[in-house]
Every structure is written in C-alpha cells, then in structure tokens.
N, CA and C of each residue as an Amber inpcrd file, in Angstrom:
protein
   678
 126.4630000 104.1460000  62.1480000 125.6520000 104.2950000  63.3600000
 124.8380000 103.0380000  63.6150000 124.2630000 102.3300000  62.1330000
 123.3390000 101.2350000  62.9340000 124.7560000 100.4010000  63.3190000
 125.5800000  99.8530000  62.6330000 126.2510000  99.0120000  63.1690000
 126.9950000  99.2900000  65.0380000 127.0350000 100.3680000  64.9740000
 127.3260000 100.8270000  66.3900000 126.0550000 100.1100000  67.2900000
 124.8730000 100.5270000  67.0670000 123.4410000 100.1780000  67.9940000
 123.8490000  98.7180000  68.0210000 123.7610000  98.0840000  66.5670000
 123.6330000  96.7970000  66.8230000 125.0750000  95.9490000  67.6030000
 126.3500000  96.2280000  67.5490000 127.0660000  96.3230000  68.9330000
 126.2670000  96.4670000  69.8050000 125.9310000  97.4320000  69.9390000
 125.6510000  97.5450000  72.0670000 124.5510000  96.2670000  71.9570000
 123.5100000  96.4410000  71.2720000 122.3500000  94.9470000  71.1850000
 122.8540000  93.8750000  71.3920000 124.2990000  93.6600000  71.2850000
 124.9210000  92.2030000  70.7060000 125.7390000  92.0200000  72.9410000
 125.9600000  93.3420000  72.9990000 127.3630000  93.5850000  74.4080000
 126.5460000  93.0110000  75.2760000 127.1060000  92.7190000  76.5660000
 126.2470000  92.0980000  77.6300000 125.6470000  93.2270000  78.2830000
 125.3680000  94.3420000  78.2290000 124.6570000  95.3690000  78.6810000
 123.6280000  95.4310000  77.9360000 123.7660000  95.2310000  76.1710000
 122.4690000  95.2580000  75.1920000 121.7480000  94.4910000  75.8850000
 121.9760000  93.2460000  76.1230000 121.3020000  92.1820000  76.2400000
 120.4610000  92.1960000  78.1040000 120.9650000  92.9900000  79.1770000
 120.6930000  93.1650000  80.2280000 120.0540000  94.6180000  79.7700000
 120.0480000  95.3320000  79.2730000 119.0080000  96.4660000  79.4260000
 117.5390000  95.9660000  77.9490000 117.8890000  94.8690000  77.3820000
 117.2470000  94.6970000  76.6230000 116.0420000  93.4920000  77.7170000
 116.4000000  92.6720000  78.3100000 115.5220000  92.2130000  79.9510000
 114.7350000  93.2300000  80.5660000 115.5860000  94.7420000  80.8900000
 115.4060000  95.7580000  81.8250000 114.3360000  96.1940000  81.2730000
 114.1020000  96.7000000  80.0010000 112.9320000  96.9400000  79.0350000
 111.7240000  96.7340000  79.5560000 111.9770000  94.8310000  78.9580000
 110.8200000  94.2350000  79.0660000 109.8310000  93.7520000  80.4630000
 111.1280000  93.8170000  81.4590000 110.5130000  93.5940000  82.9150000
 109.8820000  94.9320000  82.9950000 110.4540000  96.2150000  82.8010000
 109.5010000  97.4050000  83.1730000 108.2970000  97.5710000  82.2760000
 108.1810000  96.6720000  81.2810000 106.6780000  97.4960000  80.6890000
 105.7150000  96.3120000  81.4570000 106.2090000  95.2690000  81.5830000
 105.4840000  94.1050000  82.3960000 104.9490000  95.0240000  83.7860000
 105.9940000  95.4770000  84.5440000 105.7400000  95.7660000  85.5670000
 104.8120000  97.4070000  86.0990000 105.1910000  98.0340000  85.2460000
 104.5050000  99.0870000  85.1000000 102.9260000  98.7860000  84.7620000
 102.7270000  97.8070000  83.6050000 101.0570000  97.3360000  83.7060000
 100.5340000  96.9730000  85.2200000 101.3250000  96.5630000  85.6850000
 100.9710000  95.7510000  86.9910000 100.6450000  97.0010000  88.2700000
 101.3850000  97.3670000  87.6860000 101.1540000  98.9700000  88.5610000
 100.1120000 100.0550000  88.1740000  99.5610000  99.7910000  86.9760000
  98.7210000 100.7100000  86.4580000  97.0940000  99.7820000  86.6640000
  97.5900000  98.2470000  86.6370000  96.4470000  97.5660000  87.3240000
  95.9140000  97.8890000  88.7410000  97.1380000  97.8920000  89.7800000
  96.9340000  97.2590000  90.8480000  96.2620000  98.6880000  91.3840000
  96.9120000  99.9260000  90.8040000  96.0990000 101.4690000  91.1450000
  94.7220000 101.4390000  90.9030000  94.3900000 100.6750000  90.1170000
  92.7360000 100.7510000  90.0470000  92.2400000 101.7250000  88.6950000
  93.1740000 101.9970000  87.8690000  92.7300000 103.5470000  87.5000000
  91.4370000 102.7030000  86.4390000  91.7750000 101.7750000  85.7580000
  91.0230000 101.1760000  84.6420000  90.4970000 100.1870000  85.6990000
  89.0930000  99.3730000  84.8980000  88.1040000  98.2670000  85.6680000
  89.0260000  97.3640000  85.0200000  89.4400000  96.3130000  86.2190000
  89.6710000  95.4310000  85.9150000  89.4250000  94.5620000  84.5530000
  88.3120000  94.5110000  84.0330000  87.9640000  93.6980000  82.7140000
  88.8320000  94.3770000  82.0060000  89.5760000  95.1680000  81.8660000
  90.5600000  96.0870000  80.8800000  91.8250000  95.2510000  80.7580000
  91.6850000  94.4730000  81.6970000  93.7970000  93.4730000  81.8740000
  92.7970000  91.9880000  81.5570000  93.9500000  91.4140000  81.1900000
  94.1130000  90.3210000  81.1920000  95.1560000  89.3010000  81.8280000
  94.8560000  88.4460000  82.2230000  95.8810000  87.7720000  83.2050000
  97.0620000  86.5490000  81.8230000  97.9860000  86.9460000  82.2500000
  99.1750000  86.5580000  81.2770000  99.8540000  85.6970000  82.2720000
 101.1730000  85.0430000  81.7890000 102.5420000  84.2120000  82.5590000
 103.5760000  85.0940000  82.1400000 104.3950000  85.0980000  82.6590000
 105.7090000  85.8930000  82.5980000 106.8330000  85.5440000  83.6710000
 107.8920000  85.4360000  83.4650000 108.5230000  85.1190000  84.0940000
 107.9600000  84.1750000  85.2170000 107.2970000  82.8280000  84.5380000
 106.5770000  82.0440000  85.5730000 105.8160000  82.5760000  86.4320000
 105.2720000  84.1930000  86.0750000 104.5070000  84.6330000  87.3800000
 102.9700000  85.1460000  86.6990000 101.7990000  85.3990000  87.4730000
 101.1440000  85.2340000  86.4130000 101.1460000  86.9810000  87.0780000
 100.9460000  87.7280000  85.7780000 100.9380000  89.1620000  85.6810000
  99.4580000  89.5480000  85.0930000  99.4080000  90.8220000  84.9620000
  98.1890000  91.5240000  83.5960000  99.1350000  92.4440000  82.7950000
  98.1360000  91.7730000  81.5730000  98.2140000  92.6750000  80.0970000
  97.1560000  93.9330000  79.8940000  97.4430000  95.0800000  79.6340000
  96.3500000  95.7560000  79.0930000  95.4910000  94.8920000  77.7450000
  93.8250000  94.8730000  77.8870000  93.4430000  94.3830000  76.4220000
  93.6090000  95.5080000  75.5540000  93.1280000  97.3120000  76.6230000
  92.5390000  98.1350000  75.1550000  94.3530000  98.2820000  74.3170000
  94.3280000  98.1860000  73.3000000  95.2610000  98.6760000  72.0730000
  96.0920000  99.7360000  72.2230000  95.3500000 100.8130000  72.7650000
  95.8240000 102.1130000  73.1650000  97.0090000 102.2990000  74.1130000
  96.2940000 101.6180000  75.1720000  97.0580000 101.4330000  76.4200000
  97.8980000 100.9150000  76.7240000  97.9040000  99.6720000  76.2860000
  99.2180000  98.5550000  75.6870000  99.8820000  99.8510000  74.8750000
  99.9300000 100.1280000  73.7160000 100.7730000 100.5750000  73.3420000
 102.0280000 101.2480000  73.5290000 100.8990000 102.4480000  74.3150000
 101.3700000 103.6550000  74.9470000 102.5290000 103.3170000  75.7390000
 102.0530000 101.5820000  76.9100000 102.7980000 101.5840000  77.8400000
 104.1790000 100.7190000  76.7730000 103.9930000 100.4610000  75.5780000
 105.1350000  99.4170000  75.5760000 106.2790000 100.3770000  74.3930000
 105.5130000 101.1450000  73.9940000 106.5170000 102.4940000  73.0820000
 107.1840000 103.6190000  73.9590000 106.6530000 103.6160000  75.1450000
 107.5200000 104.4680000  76.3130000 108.3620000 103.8800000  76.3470000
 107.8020000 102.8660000  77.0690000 109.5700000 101.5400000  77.5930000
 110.4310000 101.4650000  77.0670000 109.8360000 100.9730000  75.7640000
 110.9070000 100.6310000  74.3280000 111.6420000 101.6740000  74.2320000
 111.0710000 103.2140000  74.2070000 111.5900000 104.3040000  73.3590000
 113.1100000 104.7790000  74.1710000 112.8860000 104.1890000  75.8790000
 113.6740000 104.0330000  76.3290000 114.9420000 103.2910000  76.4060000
 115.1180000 101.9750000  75.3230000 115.8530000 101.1690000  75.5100000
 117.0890000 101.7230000  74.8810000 117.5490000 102.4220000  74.1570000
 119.0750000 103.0340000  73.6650000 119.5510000 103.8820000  74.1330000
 118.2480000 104.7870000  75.5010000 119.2740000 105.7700000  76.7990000
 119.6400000 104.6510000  77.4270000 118.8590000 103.2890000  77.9470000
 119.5630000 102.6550000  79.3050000 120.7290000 101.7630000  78.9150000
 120.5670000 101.3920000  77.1140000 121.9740000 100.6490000  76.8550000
 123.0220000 101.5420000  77.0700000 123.2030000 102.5970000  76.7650000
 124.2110000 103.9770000  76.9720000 124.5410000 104.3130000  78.6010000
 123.6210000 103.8850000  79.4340000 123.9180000 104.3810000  80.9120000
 123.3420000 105.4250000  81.4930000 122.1170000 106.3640000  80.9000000
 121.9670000 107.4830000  80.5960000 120.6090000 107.2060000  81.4470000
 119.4940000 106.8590000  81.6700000 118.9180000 105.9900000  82.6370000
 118.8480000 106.0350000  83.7930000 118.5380000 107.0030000  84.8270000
 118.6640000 106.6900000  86.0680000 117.5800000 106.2650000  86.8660000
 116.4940000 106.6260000  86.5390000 114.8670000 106.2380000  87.2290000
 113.8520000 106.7720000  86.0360000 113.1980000 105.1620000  86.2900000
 111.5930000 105.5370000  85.4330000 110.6990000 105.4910000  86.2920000
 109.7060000 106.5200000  86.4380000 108.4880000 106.5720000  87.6030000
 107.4510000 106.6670000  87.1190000 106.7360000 106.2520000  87.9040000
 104.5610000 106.1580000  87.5860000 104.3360000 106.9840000  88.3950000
 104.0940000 108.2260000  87.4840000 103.3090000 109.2800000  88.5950000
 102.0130000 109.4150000  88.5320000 101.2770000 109.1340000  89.5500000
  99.7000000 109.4450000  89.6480000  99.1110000 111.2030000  89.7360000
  98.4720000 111.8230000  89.3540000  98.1490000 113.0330000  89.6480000
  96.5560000 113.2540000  90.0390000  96.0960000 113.9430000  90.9970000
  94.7770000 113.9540000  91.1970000  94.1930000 115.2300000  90.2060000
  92.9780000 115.0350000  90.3400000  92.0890000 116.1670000  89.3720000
  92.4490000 117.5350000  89.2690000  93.2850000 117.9280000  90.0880000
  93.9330000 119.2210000  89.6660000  95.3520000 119.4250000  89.0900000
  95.9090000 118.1090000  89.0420000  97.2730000 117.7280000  88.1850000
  97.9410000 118.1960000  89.3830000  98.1900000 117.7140000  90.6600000
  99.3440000 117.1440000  91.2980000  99.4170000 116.1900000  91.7330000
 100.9510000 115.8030000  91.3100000 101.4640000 114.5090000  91.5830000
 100.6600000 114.1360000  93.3310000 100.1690000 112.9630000  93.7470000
 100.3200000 112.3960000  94.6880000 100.6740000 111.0030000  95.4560000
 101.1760000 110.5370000  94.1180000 101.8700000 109.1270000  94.5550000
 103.2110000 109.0880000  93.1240000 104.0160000 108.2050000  93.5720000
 105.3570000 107.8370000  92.4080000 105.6590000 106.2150000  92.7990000
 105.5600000 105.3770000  91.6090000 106.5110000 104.3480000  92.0680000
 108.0490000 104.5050000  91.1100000 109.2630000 104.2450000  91.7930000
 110.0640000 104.7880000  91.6290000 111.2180000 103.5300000  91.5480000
 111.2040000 103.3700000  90.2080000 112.4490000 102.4130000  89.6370000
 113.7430000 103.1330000  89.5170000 114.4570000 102.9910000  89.9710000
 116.3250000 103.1920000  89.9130000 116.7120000 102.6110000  89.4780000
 117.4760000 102.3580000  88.1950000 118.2560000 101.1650000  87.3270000
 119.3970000 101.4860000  87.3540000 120.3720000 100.9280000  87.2850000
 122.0510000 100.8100000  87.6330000 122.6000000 100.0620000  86.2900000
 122.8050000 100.1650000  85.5570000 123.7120000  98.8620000  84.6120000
 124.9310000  99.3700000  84.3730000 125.7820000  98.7660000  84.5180000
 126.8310000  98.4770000  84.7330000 127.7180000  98.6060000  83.2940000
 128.2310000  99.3550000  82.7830000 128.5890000  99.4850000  81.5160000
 130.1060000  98.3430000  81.1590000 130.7110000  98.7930000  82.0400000
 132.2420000  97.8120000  82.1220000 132.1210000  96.8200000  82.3720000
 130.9640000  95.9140000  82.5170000 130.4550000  94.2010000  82.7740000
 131.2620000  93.9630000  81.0210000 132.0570000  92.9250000  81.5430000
 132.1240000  92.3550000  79.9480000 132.0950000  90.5300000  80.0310000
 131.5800000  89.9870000  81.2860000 131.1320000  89.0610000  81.4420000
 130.2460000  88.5450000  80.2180000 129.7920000  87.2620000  80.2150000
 128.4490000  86.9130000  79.5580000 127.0230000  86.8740000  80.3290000
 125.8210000  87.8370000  79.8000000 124.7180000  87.9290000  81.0120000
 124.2380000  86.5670000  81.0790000 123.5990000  86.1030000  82.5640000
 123.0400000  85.0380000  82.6970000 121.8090000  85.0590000  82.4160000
 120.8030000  84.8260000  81.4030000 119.7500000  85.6160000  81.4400000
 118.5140000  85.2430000  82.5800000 118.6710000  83.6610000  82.8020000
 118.0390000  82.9610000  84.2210000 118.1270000  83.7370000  85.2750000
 119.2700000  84.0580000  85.5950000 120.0650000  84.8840000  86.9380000
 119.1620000  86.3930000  87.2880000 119.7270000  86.7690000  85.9600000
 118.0750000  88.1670000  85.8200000 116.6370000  87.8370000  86.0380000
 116.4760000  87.1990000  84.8230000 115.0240000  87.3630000  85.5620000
 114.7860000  86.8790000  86.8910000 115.2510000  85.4140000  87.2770000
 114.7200000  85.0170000  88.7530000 114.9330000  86.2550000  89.5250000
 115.8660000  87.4120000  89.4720000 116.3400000  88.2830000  90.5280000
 114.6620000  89.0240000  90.4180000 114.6480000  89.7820000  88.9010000
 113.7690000  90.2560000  88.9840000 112.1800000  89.9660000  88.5280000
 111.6310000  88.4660000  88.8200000 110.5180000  88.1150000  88.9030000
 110.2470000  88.3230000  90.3720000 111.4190000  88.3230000  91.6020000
 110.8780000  88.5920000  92.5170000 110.1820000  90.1250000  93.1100000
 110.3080000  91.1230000  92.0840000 109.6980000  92.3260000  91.7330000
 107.9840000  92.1550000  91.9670000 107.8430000  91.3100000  90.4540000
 106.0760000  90.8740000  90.3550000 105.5040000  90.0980000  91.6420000
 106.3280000  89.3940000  92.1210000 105.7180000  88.3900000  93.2520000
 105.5510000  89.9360000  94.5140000 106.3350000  90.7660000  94.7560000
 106.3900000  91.6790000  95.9370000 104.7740000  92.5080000  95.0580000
 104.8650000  93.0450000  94.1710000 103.9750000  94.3080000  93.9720000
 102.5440000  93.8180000  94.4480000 101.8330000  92.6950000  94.3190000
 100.6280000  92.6800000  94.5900000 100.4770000  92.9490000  96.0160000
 101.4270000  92.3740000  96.7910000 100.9940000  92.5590000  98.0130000
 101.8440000  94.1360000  98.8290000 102.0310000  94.7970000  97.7420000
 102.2390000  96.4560000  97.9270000 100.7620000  97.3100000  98.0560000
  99.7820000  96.5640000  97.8220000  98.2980000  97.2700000  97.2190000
  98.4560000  97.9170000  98.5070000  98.5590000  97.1050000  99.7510000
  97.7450000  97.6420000 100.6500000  98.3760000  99.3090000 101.6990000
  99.3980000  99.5690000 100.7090000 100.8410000 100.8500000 100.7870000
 100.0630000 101.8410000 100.4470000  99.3380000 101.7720000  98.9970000
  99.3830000 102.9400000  98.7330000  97.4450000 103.5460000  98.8450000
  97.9680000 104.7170000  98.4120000  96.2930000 105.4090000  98.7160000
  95.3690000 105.2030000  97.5940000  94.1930000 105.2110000  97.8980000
  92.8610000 105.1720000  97.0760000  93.3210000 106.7770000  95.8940000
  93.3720000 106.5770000  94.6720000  92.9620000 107.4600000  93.8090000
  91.7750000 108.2890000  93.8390000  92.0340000 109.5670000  94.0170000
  90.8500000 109.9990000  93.3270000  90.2050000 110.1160000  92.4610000
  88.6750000 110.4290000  92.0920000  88.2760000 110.6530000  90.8480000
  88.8540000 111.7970000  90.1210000  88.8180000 111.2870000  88.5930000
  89.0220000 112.3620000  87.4650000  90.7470000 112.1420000  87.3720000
  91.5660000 111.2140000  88.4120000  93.0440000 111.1010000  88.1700000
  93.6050000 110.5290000  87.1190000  94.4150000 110.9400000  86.4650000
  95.6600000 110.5340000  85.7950000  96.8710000 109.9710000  85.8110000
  97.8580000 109.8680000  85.2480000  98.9600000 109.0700000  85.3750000
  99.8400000 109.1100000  83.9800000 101.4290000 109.2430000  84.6330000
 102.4250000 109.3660000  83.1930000 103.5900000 108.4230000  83.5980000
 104.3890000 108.1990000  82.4730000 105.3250000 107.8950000  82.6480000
 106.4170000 108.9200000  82.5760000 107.4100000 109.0080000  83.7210000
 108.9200000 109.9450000  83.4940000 110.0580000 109.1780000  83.9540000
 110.7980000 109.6720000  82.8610000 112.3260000 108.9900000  83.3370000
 113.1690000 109.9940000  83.4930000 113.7390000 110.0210000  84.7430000
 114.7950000 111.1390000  84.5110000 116.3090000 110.2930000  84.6290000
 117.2330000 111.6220000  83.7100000 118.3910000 110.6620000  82.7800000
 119.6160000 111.3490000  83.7160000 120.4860000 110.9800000  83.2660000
 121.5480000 111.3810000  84.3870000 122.6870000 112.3840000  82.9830000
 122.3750000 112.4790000  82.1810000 122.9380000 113.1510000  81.6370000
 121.6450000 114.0070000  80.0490000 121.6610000 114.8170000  79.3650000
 120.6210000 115.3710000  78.2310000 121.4580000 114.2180000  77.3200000
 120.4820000 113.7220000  76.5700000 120.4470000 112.5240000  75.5170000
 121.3050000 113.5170000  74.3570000 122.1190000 112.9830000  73.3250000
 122.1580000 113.7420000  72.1260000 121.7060000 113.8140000  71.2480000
 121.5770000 114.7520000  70.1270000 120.5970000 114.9320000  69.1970000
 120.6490000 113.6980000  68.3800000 121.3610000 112.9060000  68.0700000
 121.6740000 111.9000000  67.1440000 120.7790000 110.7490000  67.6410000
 120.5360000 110.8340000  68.7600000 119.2070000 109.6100000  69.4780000
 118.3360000 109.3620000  68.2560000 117.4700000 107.6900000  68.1880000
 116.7300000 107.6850000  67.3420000 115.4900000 108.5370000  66.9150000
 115.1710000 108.9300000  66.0700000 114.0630000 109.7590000  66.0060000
 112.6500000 109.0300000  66.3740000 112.1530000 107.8050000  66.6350000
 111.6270000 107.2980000  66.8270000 111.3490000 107.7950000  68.5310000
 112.5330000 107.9800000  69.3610000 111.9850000 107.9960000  70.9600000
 112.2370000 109.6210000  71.0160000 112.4510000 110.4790000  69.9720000
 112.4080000 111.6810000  70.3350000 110.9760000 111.9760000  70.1520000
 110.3570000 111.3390000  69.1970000 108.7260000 111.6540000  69.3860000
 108.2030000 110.9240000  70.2000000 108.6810000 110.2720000  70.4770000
 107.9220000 109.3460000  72.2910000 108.3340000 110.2700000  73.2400000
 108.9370000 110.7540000  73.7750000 110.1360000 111.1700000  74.9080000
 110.2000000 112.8890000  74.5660000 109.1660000 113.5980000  75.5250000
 109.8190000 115.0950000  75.4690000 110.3170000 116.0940000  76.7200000
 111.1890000 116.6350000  76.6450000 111.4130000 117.2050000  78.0250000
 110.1830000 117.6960000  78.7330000 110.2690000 117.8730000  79.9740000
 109.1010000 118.4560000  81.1360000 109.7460000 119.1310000  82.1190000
 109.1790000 120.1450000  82.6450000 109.6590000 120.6600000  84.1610000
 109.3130000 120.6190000  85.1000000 108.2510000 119.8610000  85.2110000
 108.3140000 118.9720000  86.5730000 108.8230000 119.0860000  87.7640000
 108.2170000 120.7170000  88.7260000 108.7690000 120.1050000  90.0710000
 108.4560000 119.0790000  91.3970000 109.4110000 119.5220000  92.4100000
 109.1070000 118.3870000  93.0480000 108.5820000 118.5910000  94.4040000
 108.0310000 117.9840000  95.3050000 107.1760000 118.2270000  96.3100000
 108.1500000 119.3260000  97.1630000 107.0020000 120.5930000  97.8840000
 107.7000000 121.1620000  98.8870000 108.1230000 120.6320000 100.1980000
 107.4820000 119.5060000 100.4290000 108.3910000 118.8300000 101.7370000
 108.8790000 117.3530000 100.9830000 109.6020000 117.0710000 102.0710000
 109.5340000 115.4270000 101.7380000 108.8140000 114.5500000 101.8070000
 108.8450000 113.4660000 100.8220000 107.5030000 112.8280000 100.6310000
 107.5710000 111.7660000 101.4730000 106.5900000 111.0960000 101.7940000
 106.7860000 109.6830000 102.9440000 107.2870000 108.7190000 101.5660000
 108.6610000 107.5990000 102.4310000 109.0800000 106.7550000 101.0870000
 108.6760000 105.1550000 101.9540000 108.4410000 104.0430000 100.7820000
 107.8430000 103.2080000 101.6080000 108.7450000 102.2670000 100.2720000
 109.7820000 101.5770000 100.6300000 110.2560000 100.3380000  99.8350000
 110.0670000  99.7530000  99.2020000 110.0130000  98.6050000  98.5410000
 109.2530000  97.7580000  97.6910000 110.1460000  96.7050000  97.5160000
 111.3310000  96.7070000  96.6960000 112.1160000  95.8720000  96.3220000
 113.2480000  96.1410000  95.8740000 114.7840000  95.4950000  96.1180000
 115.4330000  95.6590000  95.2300000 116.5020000  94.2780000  94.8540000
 117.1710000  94.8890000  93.8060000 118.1140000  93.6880000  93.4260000
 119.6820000  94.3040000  92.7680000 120.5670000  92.9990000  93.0400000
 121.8670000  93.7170000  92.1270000 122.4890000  92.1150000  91.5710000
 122.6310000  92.0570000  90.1850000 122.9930000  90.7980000  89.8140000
 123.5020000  91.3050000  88.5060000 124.8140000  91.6560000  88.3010000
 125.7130000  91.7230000  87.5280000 125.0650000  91.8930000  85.8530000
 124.9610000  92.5130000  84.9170000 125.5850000  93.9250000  85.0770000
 124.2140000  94.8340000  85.7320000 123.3270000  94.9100000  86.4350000
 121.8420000  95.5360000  86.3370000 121.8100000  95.2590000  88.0380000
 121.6900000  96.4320000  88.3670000 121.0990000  96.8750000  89.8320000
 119.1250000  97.8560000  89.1150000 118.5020000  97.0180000  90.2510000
 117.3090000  97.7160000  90.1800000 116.5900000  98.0420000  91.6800000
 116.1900000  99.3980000  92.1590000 115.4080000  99.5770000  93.4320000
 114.3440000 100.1610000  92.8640000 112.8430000  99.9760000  93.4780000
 111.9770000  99.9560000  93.7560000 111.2930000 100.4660000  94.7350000
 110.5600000 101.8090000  94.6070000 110.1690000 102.1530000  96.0260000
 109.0020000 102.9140000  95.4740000 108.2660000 103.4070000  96.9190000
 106.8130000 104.3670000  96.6750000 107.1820000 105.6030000  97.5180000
 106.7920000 106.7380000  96.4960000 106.2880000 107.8950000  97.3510000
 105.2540000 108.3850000  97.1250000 104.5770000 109.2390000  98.3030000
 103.3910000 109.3670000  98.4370000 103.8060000 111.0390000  98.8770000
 102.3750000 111.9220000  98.2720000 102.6820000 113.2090000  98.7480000
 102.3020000 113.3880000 100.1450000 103.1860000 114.4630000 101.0300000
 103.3760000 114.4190000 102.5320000 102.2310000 115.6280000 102.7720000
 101.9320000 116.3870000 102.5430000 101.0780000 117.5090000 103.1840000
 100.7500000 118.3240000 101.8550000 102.0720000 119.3190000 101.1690000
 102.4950000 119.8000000 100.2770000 102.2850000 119.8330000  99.1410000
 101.2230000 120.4140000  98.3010000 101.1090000 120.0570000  96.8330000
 102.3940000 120.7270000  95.8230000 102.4230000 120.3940000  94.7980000
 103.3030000 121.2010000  93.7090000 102.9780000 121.6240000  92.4870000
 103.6150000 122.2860000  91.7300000 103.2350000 123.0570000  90.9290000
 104.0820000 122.5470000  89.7200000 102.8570000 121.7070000  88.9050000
 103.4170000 120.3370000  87.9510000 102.8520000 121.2730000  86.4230000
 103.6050000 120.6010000  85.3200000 103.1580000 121.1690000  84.1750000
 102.1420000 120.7330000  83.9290000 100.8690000 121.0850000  83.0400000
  99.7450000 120.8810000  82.7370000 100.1740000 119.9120000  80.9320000
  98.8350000 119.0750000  81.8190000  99.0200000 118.1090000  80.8010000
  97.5260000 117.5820000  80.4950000  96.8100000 116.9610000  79.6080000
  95.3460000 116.6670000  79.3160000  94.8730000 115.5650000  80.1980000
  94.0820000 115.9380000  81.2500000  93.3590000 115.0920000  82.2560000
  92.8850000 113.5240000  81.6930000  93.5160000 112.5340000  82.5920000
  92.7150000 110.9900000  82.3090000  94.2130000 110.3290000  80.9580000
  94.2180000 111.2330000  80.2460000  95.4310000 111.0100000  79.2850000
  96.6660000 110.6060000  79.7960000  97.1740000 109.3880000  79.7520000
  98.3570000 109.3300000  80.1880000  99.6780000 109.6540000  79.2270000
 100.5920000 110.2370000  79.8740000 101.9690000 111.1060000  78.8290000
 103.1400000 110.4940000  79.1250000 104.3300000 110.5970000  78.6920000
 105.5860000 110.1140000  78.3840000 106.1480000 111.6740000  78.6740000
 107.0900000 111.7880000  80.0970000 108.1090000 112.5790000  79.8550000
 109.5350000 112.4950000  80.3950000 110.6990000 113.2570000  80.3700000
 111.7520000 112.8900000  80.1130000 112.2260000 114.0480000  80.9890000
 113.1930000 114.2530000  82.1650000 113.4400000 114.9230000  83.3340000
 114.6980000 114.5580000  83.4690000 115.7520000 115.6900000  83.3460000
 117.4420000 115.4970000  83.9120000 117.0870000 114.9290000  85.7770000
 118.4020000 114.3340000  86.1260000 118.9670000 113.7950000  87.0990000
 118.5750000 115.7220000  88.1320000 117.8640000 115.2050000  89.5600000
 117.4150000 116.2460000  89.9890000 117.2770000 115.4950000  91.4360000
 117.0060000 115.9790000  92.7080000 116.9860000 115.8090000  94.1580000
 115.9370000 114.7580000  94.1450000 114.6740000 114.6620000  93.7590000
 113.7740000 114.0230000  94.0400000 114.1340000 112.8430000  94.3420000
C-alpha cells in the first residue's frame, strides 16, 4: 500500500493535486482573512506564488486550516474530490455564505506537469480574491465557519487513518431556494481544472447540523445538487 501512495506522489496527478493542496490552504487563509472573522493582527503578510498573501500567526488556526487540506490530499490524488467550500454560518448555525472550489484533475494526464504553468494559472486566483471583498456580506456577530468537501464517490475504509480523524461525514442540507451565485475565477491547464465561485443565502434559511459556535470544523459530504 505505501508503495502504491508513493506511485500516485511520484504520477503527474500526485504532483498536480500535490500544487492543488497547497494553493487551497493558501487560499482558503485568504478567505478566512478577507471575511473579517479574526482582527487582522492574527495574519501575517507572506509571498507565495510571487503574490503577497496572509498566514494565520495563532498555531491553532494555521493548523486546523493546513491538516484539513492536507487530510485531503489522497481523495484528490484518487479523483474522489469534487468541491472544497468555506461555509460561513451566522449565530444560529445557518449557512449564509459558501466560497466554492470545484477541482477537476484529470486522472489519464500522463504528460509531465508543468509546475510554472500551474501555478501562474492559479496565482491568478490570489490576485482576483482581494478584490472579491466587495461581493460578499458583512458577517454577523457570534459567526462561525468550516471547512466541507464533498466527494463524488464514499472514500474506502483503507484511506489513511490520519484524514479519517480529520474528515467526518455530515448531513448538511442545502438552502430551500436557490442561492444568488456570483463568480470569482476559473482555470483549466492540464491535468487540474479549478472554478471558483460565491454563494450567498437567498431569503431561505436551512436546517444545518449543529456544531460548537466560533469553532471552526472539517466535514466531508457525498456529491449532492448544491
């Protein structure tokens, strides 16, 4: 089995969902900045992909956000991967905003990845999000925020045990109307398609699982309409 993992690590998909990773925990900070939820003095301004981004300082938070991502990286080498989202929830735990990553990789690429080619595609991600601020809505007080990925197929038990304690199922529904969707970005550059978009709740609240207020969570949602 490890020698299997370390194949896919080695295939040009390891190596393009092993990019895909690291651009989403980059970018997800940037998104957990630009919401406001933490005071600014909490990030720190970093370079990345020649762009200048924020780091979480507290320990916690960094973590949290970079053991989700990670815990994710052996569903998206597999294909299994279909969207990771930042859901915001207000003080009564419903969702009212999502930013909404769609990842595509391409399993039958047996090319060599360009790794330049990637990132330039997707540094133009970080350059779009700041000037997304002015899209989305003011948070309320007492709000929260998680990470969910929903997979296009149930993972198998043999997954590392490491992202089964990161990663637990949720039932999670989804808004009673449709939500307003507002774009952001996208890209497709061999083997890795990525879109980018915002939704915002339309009128309609929903009826979300309960989870510990201000705490942000990690959950894991089959392929569904939303």
């Amino acid at each position: 089995m490890e020698r299997k993992d370390n194949n896919q690590a080695k295939a040009p998909q390891g190596e393009a969902a092993r990019i895909l990773t690291e651009f989403l925990e980059v970018a997800i900070t940037c998104i957990i900045f630009l919401k406001g939820v933490y005071p600014h003095g909490a990030f720190e301004r970093r370079r990345y992909m020649n762009v200048v981004v924020h780091r979480a300082r507290h320990p916690q938070l960094r973590d949290y956000i970079h053991s989700s991502v990670n815990g994710l990286l052996p569903f998206i080498q597999k294909g299994l991967v279909e969207r990771v989202v930042v859901i915001f929830f207000d003080n009564e735990d419903f969702p009212i905003e999502r930013f909404v990553f769609k990842v595509n990789l391409n399993l039958s690429y047996g090319s060599k990845v360009e790794q330049s080619d990637l990132e330039f595609s997707l540094r133009s991600f970080l350059i779009k999000l700041p000037v997304s601020e002015s899209l989305t809505k003011l948070l309320p007080r007492g709000c929260r925020w998680e990470i969910t990925a929903y997979f296009r197929a149930l993972p198998e038990a043999s997954t590392s045990k490491d992202s089964e304690l990161i990663w637990i199922p949720t039932d999670t529904k989804q808004w009673q109307q449709p939500p307003l969707i507002t774009p952001i970005k996208s890209m497709n550059s061999e083997p890795l398609g990525v879109h980018l978009w915002m939704k915002s709740k339309n009128v309609c609240k929903l009826v979300t699982a309960t989870t510990p207020k201000r705490v942000p969570c990690c959950s894991v949602l089959l392929q569904d309409s939303d």
